[in-house]
Coordinates of C-alpha atoms in Angstrom, one line a residue:
M117 CA 13.2 40.1 9.9
S118 CA 12.2 37.1 11.7
I119 CA 9.9 34.1 11.5
V120 CA 6.7 34.0 13.8
K121 CA 4.9 30.7 14.4
L122 CA 1.3 31.1 15.7
K123 CA -0.9 28.3 16.8
D124 CA -4.6 28.2 16.3
K125 CA -6.0 26.7 19.6
R126 CA -9.4 25.8 17.9
T127 CA -8.0 23.8 15.0
G128 CA -4.6 22.9 16.3
T129 CA -3.1 24.4 13.0
T130 CA 0.2 26.3 13.3
Y131 CA 0.5 29.4 11.0
V132 CA 3.9 31.0 9.9
Y133 CA 4.3 34.6 9.3
E134 CA 7.3 36.9 8.3
S135 CA 7.5 39.5 10.7
E136 CA 9.5 42.9 9.7
S137 CA 9.9 45.8 12.2
Y138 CA 9.9 49.3 11.3
W139 CA 9.7 52.8 13.0
D140 CA 6.3 54.5 12.9
K141 CA 6.9 58.3 12.7
E142 CA 3.5 59.4 13.7
K143 CA 3.2 57.4 16.9
K144 CA 7.0 57.4 17.5
Q145 CA 7.0 53.7 18.4
P146 CA 8.4 50.5 16.7
R147 CA 5.7 48.5 14.8
N148 CA 5.7 45.2 13.1
K149 CA 4.6 44.3 9.6
R150 CA 3.5 40.6 9.4
T151 CA 3.4 38.7 5.9
F152 CA 1.5 35.4 5.9
I153 CA 3.8 32.7 4.6
G154 CA 1.9 29.4 5.2
K155 CA 1.1 26.5 7.5
I156 CA 3.3 24.1 9.3
D157 CA 2.8 20.4 8.2
E158 CA 2.1 18.3 11.3
I159 CA 3.6 15.3 10.0
T160 CA 6.8 16.5 8.4
G161 CA 7.4 19.9 10.4
E162 CA 8.1 21.5 7.2
I163 CA 6.3 25.0 6.0
V164 CA 3.7 24.4 3.4
P165 CA 3.3 27.8 1.4
T166 CA -0.3 28.9 0.7
D167 CA -1.8 31.5 -1.4
G168 CA -3.0 33.5 1.6
R169 CA -6.4 32.0 1.8
G170 CA -5.3 28.7 3.3
R171 CA -4.8 27.0 0.1
K172 CA -1.8 25.5 -1.2
R173 CA -0.2 27.5 -4.1
K174 CA -0.5 25.9 -7.6
N175 CA 3.3 25.9 -8.0
T176 CA 3.9 23.9 -5.1
V177 CA 1.5 21.4 -6.3
E178 CA 3.2 21.2 -9.7
K179 CA 6.6 20.9 -8.0
D180 CA 5.4 18.2 -5.7
A181 CA 3.9 16.2 -8.9
C182 CA 7.4 16.7 -10.5
N183 CA 9.1 15.5 -7.4
E184 CA 6.9 12.6 -7.2
K185 CA 7.5 11.6 -10.7
S186 CA 11.2 11.6 -10.3
L187 CA 11.0 9.6 -7.0
I188 CA 8.9 6.9 -8.8
S189 CA 11.5 7.0 -11.6
D190 CA 14.3 6.7 -9.2
Y191 CA 12.5 3.8 -7.3
Q192 CA 12.0 1.9 -10.5
K193 CA 15.7 2.2 -11.4
Q194 CA 16.6 0.9 -7.9
L195 CA 14.0 -2.0 -8.4
K196 CA 15.6 -2.7 -11.8
E197 CA 19.1 -2.9 -10.1
K198 CA 18.2 -5.0 -7.2
D199 CA 16.4 -7.5 -9.6
A200 CA 19.6 -7.9 -11.5
V201 CA 21.5 -8.6 -8.2
I202 CA 18.8 -10.9 -7.3
I203 CA 19.3 -12.8 -10.6
Q204 CA 23.0 -12.7 -10.1
L205 CA 22.9 -14.1 -6.7
T206 CA 20.3 -16.8 -7.7
I207 CA 22.7 -18.2 -10.3
E208 CA 25.7 -18.0 -7.8
N209 CA 23.7 -19.8 -5.3
Q210 CA 22.7 -22.5 -7.8
Q211 CA 26.3 -23.0 -8.8
L212 CA 27.5 -23.2 -5.0
K213 CA 24.7 -25.8 -4.4
K214 CA 26.2 -28.1 -7.4
N215 CA 29.7 -27.6 -6.0
L216 CA 28.4 -28.5 -2.5
G217 CA 26.9 -31.8 -4.0
A218 CA 29.8 -32.6 -5.7
I219 CA 31.9 -32.2 -2.4
L220 CA 29.5 -34.3 -0.5
G221 CA 29.5 -37.2 -3.0
S222 CA 33.3 -37.2 -3.0
L223 CA 33.2 -37.1 0.9
N224 CA 30.8 -40.1 0.8
K225 CA 32.9 -42.3 -1.4
I226 CA 35.9 -41.5 0.5
T227 CA 33.9 -42.5 3.9
E228 CA 32.7 -45.6 2.4
K229 CA 36.2 -46.6 1.2
Y230 CA 37.5 -46.1 4.9
K231 CA 34.5 -48.3 6.3
E232 CA 35.4 -51.0 4.2
N233 CA 39.0 -51.0 5.0
I234 CA 38.2 -51.2 8.6

């Protein structure tokens, strides 16, 4: 068994078939039986199964919808985690700014005392 890809020159669509070889006893020659699998998606390069009439199978559409829902929920979880990290970093940034202000204030006092002594 092998996979055969045929490109339709008129539409540019690539069709995918499963080819199985067998021996024809009457003609005493090898023959091939091809079974239509689907089309190749030009964007992703993946095989999109069809029902034989060029339409997507209903099962794959339902699976795609389930995959999209799980992807959306995963993205929402990631967004919540990133929001928590952003809040934590904002608090840490504010504390560092306060510490920096205190250090700069101390440094200014020291430089003023140094200038007075000169």
